[in-house]
């Protein structure tokens, strides 16, 4: 399986990192080895002094397809989860400056925490609210209606380049409020008010 991700899919988050708002989805990937099933602790790696959390809605891809038209895109995902796209911000900043690829900052082992999946809410077009608490305090609060590119846009666009396969995951971008974690922190993710994700930093 593969993990597709999009950067800068919420305007306020693009602004907080001084990035321009993209004209097309900015895709990247993480390998299957990046996956950390929730409930397991995240061990802070030694190669970064500035690991950031990014809470995101994750789609579970439920069909195989390429060149998917936007109007059929909804047939290719059926469940959602909360995920944390852990990012070594210090490495990423250095790589961005040089115009180098991001993998070591974004795709390292256990950089993709994924909660249990739940069925996609039937009224999800109205927006899905999700929230991250760090040590009990709300640090990110987002709604999918603020996405620049919708779930269907992301599925359609990415399938022009990559064949989507059942069991792939799609991280759909983070709202504003990203920040660092340190050993001892506890991250908890809420979907429509229900706690779905739990990750201790060790
Ligand atoms: Zn992200």
PDB file of C-alpha atoms and ligand atoms in Angstrom:
ATOM      1  CA  UNK A   1       0.000   0.000   0.000  1.00  0.00           C
ATOM      2  CA  UNK A   2       0.970   3.609  -0.346  1.00  0.00           C
ATOM      3  CA  UNK A   3       0.081   6.756   1.527  1.00  0.00           C
ATOM      4  CA  UNK A   4      -0.754   9.757  -0.620  1.00  0.00           C
ATOM      5  CA  UNK A   5      -0.641  13.192   0.979  1.00  0.00           C
ATOM      6  CA  UNK A   6      -1.374  16.753  -0.021  1.00  0.00           C
ATOM      7  CA  UNK A   7       0.424  19.828   1.314  1.00  0.00           C
ATOM      8  CA  UNK A   8      -1.105  23.290   1.781  1.00  0.00           C
ATOM      9  CA  UNK A   9      -4.743  22.300   1.342  1.00  0.00           C
ATOM     10  CA  UNK A  10      -6.061  24.834   3.873  1.00  0.00           C
ATOM     11  CA  UNK A  11      -5.475  28.530   3.185  1.00  0.00           C
ATOM     12  CA  UNK A  12      -4.782  29.508   6.820  1.00  0.00           C
ATOM     13  CA  UNK A  13      -2.166  26.752   7.138  1.00  0.00           C
ATOM     14  CA  UNK A  14      -0.409  27.755   3.892  1.00  0.00           C
ATOM     15  CA  UNK A  15      -0.220  31.300   5.287  1.00  0.00           C
ATOM     16  CA  UNK A  16       1.123  30.290   8.704  1.00  0.00           C
ATOM     17  CA  UNK A  17       4.158  28.686   7.008  1.00  0.00           C
ATOM     18  CA  UNK A  18       4.514  31.632   4.578  1.00  0.00           C
ATOM     19  CA  UNK A  19       3.718  29.433   1.590  1.00  0.00           C
ATOM     20  CA  UNK A  20       1.711  30.567  -1.440  1.00  0.00           C
ATOM     21  CA  UNK A  21      -1.764  29.067  -1.901  1.00  0.00           C
ATOM     22  CA  UNK A  22      -1.300  26.367  -4.569  1.00  0.00           C
ATOM     23  CA  UNK A  23      -3.040  26.337  -7.967  1.00  0.00           C
ATOM     24  CA  UNK A  24      -3.046  22.527  -8.118  1.00  0.00           C
ATOM     25  CA  UNK A  25      -2.810  19.933  -5.304  1.00  0.00           C
ATOM     26  CA  UNK A  26       0.758  19.616  -4.056  1.00  0.00           C
ATOM     27  CA  UNK A  27       1.122  15.848  -3.706  1.00  0.00           C
ATOM     28  CA  UNK A  28       3.711  13.787  -1.901  1.00  0.00           C
ATOM     29  CA  UNK A  29       3.842  10.217  -0.624  1.00  0.00           C
ATOM     30  CA  UNK A  30       4.886   8.207   2.365  1.00  0.00           C
ATOM     31  CA  UNK A  31       5.806   4.518   2.170  1.00  0.00           C
ATOM     32  CA  UNK A  32       3.940   1.791   4.077  1.00  0.00           C
ATOM     33  CA  UNK A  33       6.792   1.764   6.624  1.00  0.00           C
ATOM     34  CA  UNK A  34       5.726   5.281   7.698  1.00  0.00           C
ATOM     35  CA  UNK A  35       2.525   3.896   9.182  1.00  0.00           C
ATOM     36  CA  UNK A  36       2.078   3.915  12.965  1.00  0.00           C
ATOM     37  CA  UNK A  37      -1.191   2.461  14.107  1.00  0.00           C
ATOM     38  CA  UNK A  38      -2.730   4.668  16.734  1.00  0.00           C
ATOM     39  CA  UNK A  39      -2.460   3.710  20.339  1.00  0.00           C
ATOM     40  CA  UNK A  40       1.228   2.994  19.850  1.00  0.00           C
ATOM     41  CA  UNK A  41       3.614   5.663  21.141  1.00  0.00           C
ATOM     42  CA  UNK A  42       5.607   7.803  18.740  1.00  0.00           C
ATOM     43  CA  UNK A  43       9.303   7.768  19.586  1.00  0.00           C
ATOM     44  CA  UNK A  44      10.801  11.189  18.902  1.00  0.00           C
ATOM     45  CA  UNK A  45      13.591  10.618  16.350  1.00  0.00           C
ATOM     46  CA  UNK A  46      17.064  11.965  17.098  1.00  0.00           C
ATOM     47  CA  UNK A  47      17.582  13.502  13.631  1.00  0.00           C
ATOM     48  CA  UNK A  48      15.225  16.417  14.252  1.00  0.00           C
ATOM     49  CA  UNK A  49      14.892  19.080  16.943  1.00  0.00           C
ATOM     50  CA  UNK A  50      11.541  20.279  15.592  1.00  0.00           C
ATOM     51  CA  UNK A  51       9.006  17.521  14.908  1.00  0.00           C
ATOM     52  CA  UNK A  52       5.580  19.040  14.195  1.00  0.00           C
ATOM     53  CA  UNK A  53       2.130  17.463  14.425  1.00  0.00           C
ATOM     54  CA  UNK A  54      -0.314  18.005  11.542  1.00  0.00           C
ATOM     55  CA  UNK A  55      -3.797  16.608  12.167  1.00  0.00           C
ATOM     56  CA  UNK A  56      -5.552  15.520   8.970  1.00  0.00           C
ATOM     57  CA  UNK A  57      -8.586  13.652   7.703  1.00  0.00           C
ATOM     58  CA  UNK A  58      -7.435  10.390   6.094  1.00  0.00           C
ATOM     59  CA  UNK A  59      -9.419   8.648   3.338  1.00  0.00           C
ATOM     60  CA  UNK A  60      -9.319   4.897   2.867  1.00  0.00           C
ATOM     61  CA  UNK A  61      -9.195   4.116  -0.840  1.00  0.00           C
ATOM     62  CA  UNK A  62     -11.815   1.474  -1.646  1.00  0.00           C
ATOM     63  CA  UNK A  63     -11.271   0.759  -5.333  1.00  0.00           C
ATOM     64  CA  UNK A  64      -8.616   0.494  -7.996  1.00  0.00           C
ATOM     65  CA  UNK A  65      -8.525   3.247 -10.559  1.00  0.00           C
ATOM     66  CA  UNK A  66      -6.592   5.649 -12.699  1.00  0.00           C
ATOM     67  CA  UNK A  67      -7.732   8.745 -14.574  1.00  0.00           C
ATOM     68  CA  UNK A  68     -10.802   8.999 -12.349  1.00  0.00           C
ATOM     69  CA  UNK A  69     -13.220  11.754 -13.374  1.00  0.00           C
ATOM     70  CA  UNK A  70     -14.248  14.105 -10.514  1.00  0.00           C
ATOM     71  CA  UNK A  71     -17.903  13.015 -10.729  1.00  0.00           C
ATOM     72  CA  UNK A  72     -16.934   9.390 -10.057  1.00  0.00           C
ATOM     73  CA  UNK A  73     -14.278  10.107  -7.425  1.00  0.00           C
ATOM     74  CA  UNK A  74     -16.668   9.536  -4.494  1.00  0.00           C
ATOM     75  CA  UNK A  75     -16.869   5.843  -5.472  1.00  0.00           C
ATOM     76  CA  UNK A  76     -13.187   5.406  -4.557  1.00  0.00           C
ATOM     77  CA  UNK A  77     -13.320   6.089  -0.806  1.00  0.00           C
ATOM     78  CA  UNK A  78     -15.755   4.875   1.805  1.00  0.00           C
ATOM     79  CA  UNK A  79     -14.170   5.403   5.221  1.00  0.00           C
ATOM     80  CA  UNK A  80     -12.272   8.130   7.002  1.00  0.00           C
ATOM     81  CA  UNK A  81      -9.873   8.301   9.917  1.00  0.00           C
ATOM     82  CA  UNK A  82      -7.849  10.918  11.685  1.00  0.00           C
ATOM     83  CA  UNK A  83      -4.153  10.948  10.992  1.00  0.00           C
ATOM     84  CA  UNK A  84      -1.075  12.800  12.110  1.00  0.00           C
ATOM     85  CA  UNK A  85       1.389  13.727   9.399  1.00  0.00           C
ATOM     86  CA  UNK A  86       4.509  14.079  11.546  1.00  0.00           C
ATOM     87  CA  UNK A  87       6.952  16.453   9.903  1.00  0.00           C
ATOM     88  CA  UNK A  88      10.582  17.218  10.728  1.00  0.00           C
ATOM     89  CA  UNK A  89      10.110  20.950  10.174  1.00  0.00           C
ATOM     90  CA  UNK A  90      13.783  21.824  10.619  1.00  0.00           C
ATOM     91  CA  UNK A  91      14.876  19.326   7.950  1.00  0.00           C
ATOM     92  CA  UNK A  92      11.979  20.325   5.706  1.00  0.00           C
ATOM     93  CA  UNK A  93      12.930  24.020   5.855  1.00  0.00           C
ATOM     94  CA  UNK A  94      16.510  23.241   4.882  1.00  0.00           C
ATOM     95  CA  UNK A  95      15.394  20.983   2.018  1.00  0.00           C
ATOM     96  CA  UNK A  96      12.873  23.547   0.763  1.00  0.00           C
ATOM     97  CA  UNK A  97      15.557  26.254   0.691  1.00  0.00           C
ATOM     98  CA  UNK A  98      17.708  24.080  -1.549  1.00  0.00           C
ATOM     99  CA  UNK A  99      14.783  22.894  -3.665  1.00  0.00           C
ATOM    100  CA  UNK A 100      15.525  19.301  -2.625  1.00  0.00           C
ATOM    101  CA  UNK A 101      12.999  16.476  -2.164  1.00  0.00           C
ATOM    102  CA  UNK A 102      11.252  16.235   1.207  1.00  0.00           C
ATOM    103  CA  UNK A 103      11.237  12.536   1.936  1.00  0.00           C
ATOM    104  CA  UNK A 104      13.522  12.475   4.963  1.00  0.00           C
ATOM    105  CA  UNK A 105      11.405  15.237   6.571  1.00  0.00           C
ATOM    106  CA  UNK A 106       7.997  13.734   5.772  1.00  0.00           C
ATOM    107  CA  UNK A 107       8.227  10.009   5.006  1.00  0.00           C
ATOM    108  CA  UNK A 108      10.400   8.683   7.815  1.00  0.00           C
ATOM    109  CA  UNK A 109       9.409   5.635   9.880  1.00  0.00           C
ATOM    110  CA  UNK A 110       6.212   6.139  11.916  1.00  0.00           C
ATOM    111  CA  UNK A 111       5.564   9.606  10.491  1.00  0.00           C
ATOM    112  CA  UNK A 112       1.986   8.625   9.586  1.00  0.00           C
ATOM    113  CA  UNK A 113      -0.248   7.938  12.590  1.00  0.00           C
ATOM    114  CA  UNK A 114      -3.674   6.652  11.578  1.00  0.00           C
ATOM    115  CA  UNK A 115      -6.675   6.145  13.876  1.00  0.00           C
ATOM    116  CA  UNK A 116      -9.341   3.451  13.406  1.00  0.00           C
ATOM    117  CA  UNK A 117     -11.542   4.135  10.372  1.00  0.00           C
ATOM    118  CA  UNK A 118     -15.227   5.052  10.528  1.00  0.00           C
ATOM    119  CA  UNK A 119     -17.815   5.262   7.765  1.00  0.00           C
ATOM    120  CA  UNK A 120     -17.834   8.493   5.816  1.00  0.00           C
ATOM    121  CA  UNK A 121     -20.644  10.671   7.244  1.00  0.00           C
ATOM    122  CA  UNK A 122     -23.510  10.838   4.718  1.00  0.00           C
ATOM    123  CA  UNK A 123     -23.642  14.630   5.006  1.00  0.00           C
ATOM    124  CA  UNK A 124     -19.855  15.059   4.690  1.00  0.00           C
ATOM    125  CA  UNK A 125     -20.278  17.593   1.866  1.00  0.00           C
ATOM    126  CA  UNK A 126     -21.537  19.991   4.569  1.00  0.00           C
ATOM    127  CA  UNK A 127     -18.137  19.732   6.233  1.00  0.00           C
ATOM    128  CA  UNK A 128     -16.496  17.490   8.812  1.00  0.00           C
ATOM    129  CA  UNK A 129     -15.178  19.093  11.973  1.00  0.00           C
ATOM    130  CA  UNK A 130     -11.961  17.771  13.472  1.00  0.00           C
ATOM    131  CA  UNK A 131      -9.777  18.882  16.321  1.00  0.00           C
ATOM    132  CA  UNK A 132      -6.408  18.143  17.910  1.00  0.00           C
ATOM    133  CA  UNK A 133      -5.693  18.525  21.598  1.00  0.00           C
ATOM    134  CA  UNK A 134      -2.147  18.581  22.906  1.00  0.00           C
ATOM    135  CA  UNK A 135      -1.960  17.790  26.610  1.00  0.00           C
ATOM    136  CA  UNK A 136      -5.679  18.571  26.838  1.00  0.00           C
ATOM    137  CA  UNK A 137      -5.528  21.945  25.090  1.00  0.00           C
ATOM    138  CA  UNK A 138      -7.078  22.516  21.642  1.00  0.00           C
ATOM    139  CA  UNK A 139      -4.271  23.369  19.203  1.00  0.00           C
ATOM    140  CA  UNK A 140      -5.931  22.655  15.843  1.00  0.00           C
ATOM    141  CA  UNK A 141      -9.576  22.983  14.924  1.00  0.00           C
ATOM    142  CA  UNK A 142     -10.508  22.458  11.285  1.00  0.00           C
ATOM    143  CA  UNK A 143     -13.410  21.794   8.984  1.00  0.00           C
ATOM    144  CA  UNK A 144     -13.191  20.047   5.633  1.00  0.00           C
ATOM    145  CA  UNK A 145     -15.388  22.720   4.058  1.00  0.00           C
ATOM    146  CA  UNK A 146     -12.282  24.963   4.238  1.00  0.00           C
ATOM    147  CA  UNK A 147     -10.224  22.658   2.044  1.00  0.00           C
ATOM    148  CA  UNK A 148      -8.890  24.259  -1.139  1.00  0.00           C
ATOM    149  CA  UNK A 149      -9.200  20.940  -3.014  1.00  0.00           C
ATOM    150  CA  UNK A 150     -12.089  18.645  -2.053  1.00  0.00           C
ATOM    151  CA  UNK A 151     -11.767  14.909  -1.462  1.00  0.00           C
ATOM    152  CA  UNK A 152     -13.070  14.363  -5.013  1.00  0.00           C
ATOM    153  CA  UNK A 153     -10.602  16.881  -6.495  1.00  0.00           C
ATOM    154  CA  UNK A 154      -7.730  15.108  -4.721  1.00  0.00           C
ATOM    155  CA  UNK A 155      -8.778  11.630  -5.884  1.00  0.00           C
ATOM    156  CA  UNK A 156      -9.281  12.768  -9.462  1.00  0.00           C
ATOM    157  CA  UNK A 157      -6.068  14.769  -9.716  1.00  0.00           C
ATOM    158  CA  UNK A 158      -3.790  12.203  -8.065  1.00  0.00           C
ATOM    159  CA  UNK A 159      -5.170   9.349 -10.214  1.00  0.00           C
ATOM    160  CA  UNK A 160      -3.800  11.099 -13.297  1.00  0.00           C
ATOM    161  CA  UNK A 161      -0.315  10.238 -12.020  1.00  0.00           C
ATOM    162  CA  UNK A 162      -0.704   7.295  -9.634  1.00  0.00           C
ATOM    163  CA  UNK A 163      -2.968   4.294  -9.838  1.00  0.00           C
ATOM    164  CA  UNK A 164      -5.122   4.256  -6.725  1.00  0.00           C
ATOM    165  CA  UNK A 165      -5.472   0.852  -5.123  1.00  0.00           C
ATOM    166  CA  UNK A 166      -7.806  -0.545  -2.502  1.00  0.00           C
ATOM    167  CA  UNK A 167      -6.196  -0.111   0.895  1.00  0.00           C
ATOM    168  CA  UNK A 168      -4.199   3.006   0.043  1.00  0.00           C
ATOM    169  CA  UNK A 169      -4.558   5.959   2.399  1.00  0.00           C
ATOM    170  CA  UNK A 170      -4.919   9.617   1.492  1.00  0.00           C
ATOM    171  CA  UNK A 171      -3.928  12.369   3.963  1.00  0.00           C
ATOM    172  CA  UNK A 172      -6.027  15.346   2.875  1.00  0.00           C
ATOM    173  CA  UNK A 173      -4.136  18.261   4.434  1.00  0.00           C
ATOM    174  CA  UNK A 174      -3.913  20.043   7.759  1.00  0.00           C
ATOM    175  CA  UNK A 175      -5.649  23.190   9.018  1.00  0.00           C
ATOM    176  CA  UNK A 176      -3.787  25.997  10.798  1.00  0.00           C
ATOM    177  CA  UNK A 177      -2.231  25.538  14.211  1.00  0.00           C
ATOM    178  CA  UNK A 178       0.614  23.120  13.529  1.00  0.00           C
ATOM    179  CA  UNK A 179       3.333  23.072  16.147  1.00  0.00           C
ATOM    180  CA  UNK A 180       6.124  21.109  17.801  1.00  0.00           C
ATOM    181  CA  UNK A 181       5.959  18.068  20.039  1.00  0.00           C
ATOM    182  CA  UNK A 182       8.313  17.028  22.795  1.00  0.00           C
ATOM    183  CA  UNK A 183       8.832  13.850  24.751  1.00  0.00           C
ATOM    184  CA  UNK A 184       6.005  13.462  27.282  1.00  0.00           C
ATOM    185  CA  UNK A 185       3.318  15.178  25.159  1.00  0.00           C
ATOM    186  CA  UNK A 186      -0.033  13.526  24.518  1.00  0.00           C
ATOM    187  CA  UNK A 187      -1.926  14.120  21.254  1.00  0.00           C
ATOM    188  CA  UNK A 188      -5.650  13.372  21.002  1.00  0.00           C
ATOM    189  CA  UNK A 189      -7.727  13.732  17.860  1.00  0.00           C
ATOM    190  CA  UNK A 190     -11.490  14.309  17.793  1.00  0.00           C
ATOM    191  CA  UNK A 191     -13.797  13.765  14.834  1.00  0.00           C
ATOM    192  CA  UNK A 192     -17.149  15.550  15.157  1.00  0.00           C
ATOM    193  CA  UNK A 193     -16.581  15.675  18.918  1.00  0.00           C
ATOM    194  CA  UNK A 194     -15.711  11.987  19.288  1.00  0.00           C
ATOM    195  CA  UNK A 195     -12.228  10.970  20.358  1.00  0.00           C
ATOM    196  CA  UNK A 196     -10.716   8.746  17.701  1.00  0.00           C
ATOM    197  CA  UNK A 197      -6.955   9.172  17.952  1.00  0.00           C
ATOM    198  CA  UNK A 198      -4.491   8.922  20.796  1.00  0.00           C
ATOM    199  CA  UNK A 199      -0.724   9.219  20.486  1.00  0.00           C
ATOM    200  CA  UNK A 200       1.836   9.644  23.253  1.00  0.00           C
ATOM    201  CA  UNK A 201       5.238  11.103  22.412  1.00  0.00           C
ATOM    202  CA  UNK A 202       8.087   9.167  24.008  1.00  0.00           C
TER     203      UNK A 202
HETATM  204 ZN1  LIG B   1       0.373  17.376   6.140  1.00  0.00          ZN
END
